[in-house]
CSV table of C-alpha atoms and ligand atoms in Angstrom, one decimal:
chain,number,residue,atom,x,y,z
A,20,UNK,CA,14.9,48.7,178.5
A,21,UNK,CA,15.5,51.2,181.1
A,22,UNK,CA,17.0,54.6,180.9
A,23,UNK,CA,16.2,56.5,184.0
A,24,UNK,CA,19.3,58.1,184.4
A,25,UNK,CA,18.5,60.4,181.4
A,26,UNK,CA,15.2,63.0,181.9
A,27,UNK,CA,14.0,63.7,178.1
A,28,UNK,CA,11.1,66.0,177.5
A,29,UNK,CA,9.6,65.4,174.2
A,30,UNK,CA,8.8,68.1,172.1
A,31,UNK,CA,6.2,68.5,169.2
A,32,UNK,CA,9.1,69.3,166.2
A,33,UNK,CA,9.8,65.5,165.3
A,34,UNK,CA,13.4,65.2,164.3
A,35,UNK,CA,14.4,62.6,161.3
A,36,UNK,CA,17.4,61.0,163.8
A,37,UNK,CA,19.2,58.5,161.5
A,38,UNK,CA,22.3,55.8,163.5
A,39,UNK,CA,24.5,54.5,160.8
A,40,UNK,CA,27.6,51.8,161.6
A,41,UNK,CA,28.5,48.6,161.2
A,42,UNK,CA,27.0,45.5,161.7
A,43,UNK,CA,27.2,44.1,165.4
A,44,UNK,CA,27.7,47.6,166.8
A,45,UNK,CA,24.6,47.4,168.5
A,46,UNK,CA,22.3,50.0,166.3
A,47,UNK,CA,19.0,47.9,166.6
A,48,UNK,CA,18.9,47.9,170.1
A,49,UNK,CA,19.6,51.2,170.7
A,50,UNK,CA,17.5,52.6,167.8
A,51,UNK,CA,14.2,50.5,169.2
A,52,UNK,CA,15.3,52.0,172.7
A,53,UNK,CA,15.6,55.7,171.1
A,54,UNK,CA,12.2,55.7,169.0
A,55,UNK,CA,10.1,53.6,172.1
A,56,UNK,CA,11.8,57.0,174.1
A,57,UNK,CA,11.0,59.4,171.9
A,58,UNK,CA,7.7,57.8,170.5
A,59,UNK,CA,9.1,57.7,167.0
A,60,UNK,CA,9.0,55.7,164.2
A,61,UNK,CA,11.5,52.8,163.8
A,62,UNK,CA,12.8,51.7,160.7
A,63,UNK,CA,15.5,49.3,160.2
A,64,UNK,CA,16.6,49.9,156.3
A,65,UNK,CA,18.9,46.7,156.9
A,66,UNK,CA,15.8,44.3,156.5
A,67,UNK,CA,14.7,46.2,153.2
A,68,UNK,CA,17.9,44.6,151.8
A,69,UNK,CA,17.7,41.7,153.2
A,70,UNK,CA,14.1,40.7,152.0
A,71,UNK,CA,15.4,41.2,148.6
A,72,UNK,CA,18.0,38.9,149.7
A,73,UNK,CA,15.2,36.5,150.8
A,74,UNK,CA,13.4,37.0,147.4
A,75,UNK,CA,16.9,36.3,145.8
A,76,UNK,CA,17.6,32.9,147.5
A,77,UNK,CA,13.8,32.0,147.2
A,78,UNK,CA,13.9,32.3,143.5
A,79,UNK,CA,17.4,30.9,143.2
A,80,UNK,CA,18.9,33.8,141.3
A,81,UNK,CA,22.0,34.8,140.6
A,82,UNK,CA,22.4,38.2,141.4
A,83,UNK,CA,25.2,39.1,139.0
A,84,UNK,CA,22.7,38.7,136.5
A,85,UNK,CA,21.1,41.6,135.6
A,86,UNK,CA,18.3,41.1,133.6
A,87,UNK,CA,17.5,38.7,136.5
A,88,UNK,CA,17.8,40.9,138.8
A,89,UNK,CA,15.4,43.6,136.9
A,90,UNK,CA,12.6,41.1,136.8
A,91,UNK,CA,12.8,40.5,140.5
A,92,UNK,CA,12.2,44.1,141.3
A,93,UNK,CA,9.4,44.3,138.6
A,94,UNK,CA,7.8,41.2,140.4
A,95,UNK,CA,8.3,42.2,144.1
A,96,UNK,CA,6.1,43.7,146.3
A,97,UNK,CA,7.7,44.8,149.4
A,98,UNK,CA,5.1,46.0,152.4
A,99,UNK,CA,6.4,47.1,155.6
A,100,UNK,CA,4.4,47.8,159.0
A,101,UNK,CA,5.7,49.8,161.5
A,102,UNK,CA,4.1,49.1,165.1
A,103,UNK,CA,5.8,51.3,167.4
A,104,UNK,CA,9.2,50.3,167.9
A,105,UNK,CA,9.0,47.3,166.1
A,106,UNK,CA,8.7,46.2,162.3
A,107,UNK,CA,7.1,43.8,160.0
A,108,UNK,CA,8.5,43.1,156.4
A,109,UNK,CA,5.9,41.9,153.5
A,110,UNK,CA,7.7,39.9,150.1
A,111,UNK,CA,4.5,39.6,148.1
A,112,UNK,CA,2.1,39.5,150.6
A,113,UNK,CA,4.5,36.9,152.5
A,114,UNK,CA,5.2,38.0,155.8
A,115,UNK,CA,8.8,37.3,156.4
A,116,UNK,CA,9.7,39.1,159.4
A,117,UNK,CA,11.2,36.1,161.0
A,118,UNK,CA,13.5,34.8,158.4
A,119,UNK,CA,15.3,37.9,157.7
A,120,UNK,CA,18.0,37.6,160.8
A,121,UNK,CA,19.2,34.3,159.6
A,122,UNK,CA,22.9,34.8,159.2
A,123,UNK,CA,22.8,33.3,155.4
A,124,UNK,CA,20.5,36.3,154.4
A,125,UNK,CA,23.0,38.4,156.1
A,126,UNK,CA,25.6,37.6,154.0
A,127,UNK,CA,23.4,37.5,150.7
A,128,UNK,CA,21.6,41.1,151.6
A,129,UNK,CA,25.6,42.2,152.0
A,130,UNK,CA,26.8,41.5,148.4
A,131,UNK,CA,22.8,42.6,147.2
A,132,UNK,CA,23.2,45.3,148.7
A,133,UNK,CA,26.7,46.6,146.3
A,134,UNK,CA,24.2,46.6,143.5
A,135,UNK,CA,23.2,49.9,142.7
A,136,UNK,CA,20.1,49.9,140.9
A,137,UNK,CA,19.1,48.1,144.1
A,138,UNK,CA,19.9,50.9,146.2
A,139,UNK,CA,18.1,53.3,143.8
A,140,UNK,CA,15.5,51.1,143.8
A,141,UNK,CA,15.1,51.1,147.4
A,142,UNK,CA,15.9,55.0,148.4
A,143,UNK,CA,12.6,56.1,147.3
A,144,UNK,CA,10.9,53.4,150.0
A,145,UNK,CA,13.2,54.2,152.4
A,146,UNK,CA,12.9,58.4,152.5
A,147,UNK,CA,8.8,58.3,151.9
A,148,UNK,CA,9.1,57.0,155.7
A,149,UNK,CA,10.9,59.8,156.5
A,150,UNK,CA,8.5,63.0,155.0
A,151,UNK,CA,6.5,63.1,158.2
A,152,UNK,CA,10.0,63.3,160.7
A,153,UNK,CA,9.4,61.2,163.8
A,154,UNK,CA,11.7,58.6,162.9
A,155,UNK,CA,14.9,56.9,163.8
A,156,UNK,CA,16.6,55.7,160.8
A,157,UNK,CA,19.2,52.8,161.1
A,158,UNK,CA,21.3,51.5,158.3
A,159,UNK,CA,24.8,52.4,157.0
A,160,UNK,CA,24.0,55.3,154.4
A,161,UNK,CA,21.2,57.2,156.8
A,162,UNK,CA,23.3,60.2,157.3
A,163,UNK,CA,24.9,60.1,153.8
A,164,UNK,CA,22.6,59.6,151.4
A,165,UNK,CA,18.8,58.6,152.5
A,166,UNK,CA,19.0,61.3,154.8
A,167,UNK,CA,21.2,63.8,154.4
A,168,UNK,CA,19.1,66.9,156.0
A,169,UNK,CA,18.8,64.7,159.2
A,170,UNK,CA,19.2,67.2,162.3
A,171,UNK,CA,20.3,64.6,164.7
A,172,UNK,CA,22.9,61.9,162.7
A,173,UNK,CA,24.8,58.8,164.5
A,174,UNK,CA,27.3,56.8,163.9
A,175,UNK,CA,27.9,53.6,166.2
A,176,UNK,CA,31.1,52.1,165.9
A,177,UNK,CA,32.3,48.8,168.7
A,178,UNK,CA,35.8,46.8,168.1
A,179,UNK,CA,34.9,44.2,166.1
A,180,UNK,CA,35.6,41.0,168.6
A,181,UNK,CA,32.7,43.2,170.8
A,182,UNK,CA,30.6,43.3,167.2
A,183,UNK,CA,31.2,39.5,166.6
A,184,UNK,CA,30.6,38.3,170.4
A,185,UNK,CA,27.6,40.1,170.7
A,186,UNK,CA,26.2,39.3,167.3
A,187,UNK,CA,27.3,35.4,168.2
A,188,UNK,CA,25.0,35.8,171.2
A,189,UNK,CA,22.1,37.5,169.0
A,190,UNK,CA,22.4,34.4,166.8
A,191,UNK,CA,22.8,31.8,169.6
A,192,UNK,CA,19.1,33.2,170.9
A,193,UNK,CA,18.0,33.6,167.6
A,194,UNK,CA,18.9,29.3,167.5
A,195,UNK,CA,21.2,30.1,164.7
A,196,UNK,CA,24.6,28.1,165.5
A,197,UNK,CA,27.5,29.1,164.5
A,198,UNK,CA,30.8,29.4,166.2
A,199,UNK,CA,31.8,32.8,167.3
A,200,UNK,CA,35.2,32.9,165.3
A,201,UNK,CA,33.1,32.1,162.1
A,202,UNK,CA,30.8,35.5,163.3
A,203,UNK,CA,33.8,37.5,163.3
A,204,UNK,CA,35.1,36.3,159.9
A,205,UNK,CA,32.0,36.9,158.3
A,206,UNK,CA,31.7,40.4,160.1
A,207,UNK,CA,34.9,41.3,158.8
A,208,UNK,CA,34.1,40.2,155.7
A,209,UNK,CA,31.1,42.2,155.7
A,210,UNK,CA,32.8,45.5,156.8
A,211,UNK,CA,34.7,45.0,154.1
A,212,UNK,CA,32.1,44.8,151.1
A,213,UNK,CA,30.2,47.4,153.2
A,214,UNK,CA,33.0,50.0,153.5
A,215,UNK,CA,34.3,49.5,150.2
A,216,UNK,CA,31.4,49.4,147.4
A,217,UNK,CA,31.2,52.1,145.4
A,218,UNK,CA,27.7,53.5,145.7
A,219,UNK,CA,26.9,55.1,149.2
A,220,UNK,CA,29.7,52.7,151.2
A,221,UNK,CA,29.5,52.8,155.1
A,222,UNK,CA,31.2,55.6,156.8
A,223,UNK,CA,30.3,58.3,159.3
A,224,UNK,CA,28.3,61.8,157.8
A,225,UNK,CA,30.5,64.9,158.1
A,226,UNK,CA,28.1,66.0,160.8
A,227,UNK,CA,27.6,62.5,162.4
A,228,UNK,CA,28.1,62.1,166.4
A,229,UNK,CA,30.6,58.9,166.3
A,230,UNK,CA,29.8,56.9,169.4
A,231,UNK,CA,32.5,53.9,170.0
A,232,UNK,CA,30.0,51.2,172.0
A,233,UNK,CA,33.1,49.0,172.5
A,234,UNK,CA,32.9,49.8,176.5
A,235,UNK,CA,29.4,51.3,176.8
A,236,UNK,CA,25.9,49.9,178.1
A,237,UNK,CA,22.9,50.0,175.7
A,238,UNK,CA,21.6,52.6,178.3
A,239,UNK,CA,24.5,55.1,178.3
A,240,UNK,CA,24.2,54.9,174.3
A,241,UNK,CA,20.6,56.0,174.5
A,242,UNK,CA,21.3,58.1,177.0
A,243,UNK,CA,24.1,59.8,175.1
A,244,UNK,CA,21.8,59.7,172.3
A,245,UNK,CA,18.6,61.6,173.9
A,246,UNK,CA,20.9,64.2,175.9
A,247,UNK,CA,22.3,65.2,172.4
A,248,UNK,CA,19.0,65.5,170.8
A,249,UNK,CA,17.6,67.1,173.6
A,250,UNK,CA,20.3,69.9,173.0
A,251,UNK,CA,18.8,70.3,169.1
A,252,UNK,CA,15.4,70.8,170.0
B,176,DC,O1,21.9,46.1,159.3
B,176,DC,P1,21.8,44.7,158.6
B,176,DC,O2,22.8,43.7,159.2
B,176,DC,O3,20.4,44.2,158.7
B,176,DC,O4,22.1,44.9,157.1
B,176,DC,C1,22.2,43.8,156.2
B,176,DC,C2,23.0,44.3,155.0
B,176,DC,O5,22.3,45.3,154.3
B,176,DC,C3,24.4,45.0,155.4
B,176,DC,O6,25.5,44.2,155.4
B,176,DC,C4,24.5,46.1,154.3
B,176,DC,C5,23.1,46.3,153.8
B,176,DC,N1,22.6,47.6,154.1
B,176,DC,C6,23.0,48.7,153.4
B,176,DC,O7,23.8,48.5,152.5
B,176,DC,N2,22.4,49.9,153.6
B,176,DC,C7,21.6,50.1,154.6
B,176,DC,N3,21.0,51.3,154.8
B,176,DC,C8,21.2,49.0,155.4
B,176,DC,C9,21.7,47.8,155.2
């Protein structure tokens, strides 16, 4: 991915740059793009929940049940590797990288993802990556609560038809079929439990840059991104 219209020196004070929003607004791309840029760490908190997910649907649990629920996070092992702009995701020395974007582990890391002592759980993990700065952060509480002394926070937002088309052709690459009206419903569906839960729900930082991707290239979101961090530093 090219973005030769923006000239970024880097400088030796690495930032902790987190991009929040919902899913299908494009924050994967442009977070991989942004940290290959910048030479930063990746790390996509989204697959954190969604390999508990995996661990949930392997072990057939129900995930209102809590004391089943506490013995699957006193069993599980979670391991990530970062290689430069991309990351690998461990479940008990399992390497499930390539399952995680299946749309049924989507749905499942969703509702996982309302339970708190999951999040709690999890936050730990997730801010140990961040001691070092030199990372781009991408989830939907970066800004809010993983993060909160970020210097450089983002929120991507897109109308959701552009979320659901462009997360029907993810999935259609991916080989996962499933009609682009269903997409939408489930992304709506998903805003909805994401928005609404009660422990650190999706929604922009105070002192969040909101970027609407509806009409914008990946390019001019990096772009937008880089010239803005490029004023911090
Ligand atoms: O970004 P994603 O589609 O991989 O995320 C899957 C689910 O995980 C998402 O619906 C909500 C949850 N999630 C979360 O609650 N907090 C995060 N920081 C990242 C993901």
């Amino acid at each position: 991915m090219q973005t030769s219209s923006t000239r970024f020196s880097p400088s030796t004070h690495r930032l902790v740059i987190t991009i929040d929003g919902p899913a299908g607004a494009g924050k994967s791309t442009v977070a991989q793009c942004v940290a290959r840029r910048l030479g930063y760490t990746y790390l996509d908190t989204g697959a954190l929940y969604r390999a508990v997910a995996w661990n949930v649907k392997q072990a057939a649990i129900d995930i209102l049940d809590v004391n089943q629920m506490n013995s699957l996070m006193a069993s599980m092992n979670v391991h990530i590797m970062v290689q430069e702009s991309l990351m690998r995701v461990w479940v008990n020395e399992e390497d499930v990288t390539s399952q995680l974007r299946d749309p049924e582990i989507g749905t499942l890391a969703s509702s996982v993802a309302t339970i708190p002592a999951i999040r709690e759980w999890l936050l730990p993990i997730q801010q140990d990556f961040g001691r070092q700065g030199g990372i781009v952060a991408e989830g939907r509480d970066m800004g809010t609560r993983v993060f909160p002394f970020a210097e450089a926070k983002f929120f991507l937002d897109a109308d959701v038809a552009i979320r659901a088309k462009r997360r029907y052709q993810d999935n259609v690459l991916a080989g996962h079929g499933m009609e682009q009206a269903a997409v939408q419903e489930e992304i709506i569906a998903r805003d909805i439990r994401d928005r609404s839960r009660t422990i650190a729900p999706l929604y922009p930082a105070s002192d969040a840059v909101v970027i609407d991707s509806s009409v914008l290239t990946v390019d001019e979101v990096v772009a937008t991104i880089l010239e803005r961090i490029s004023a911090i530093q």
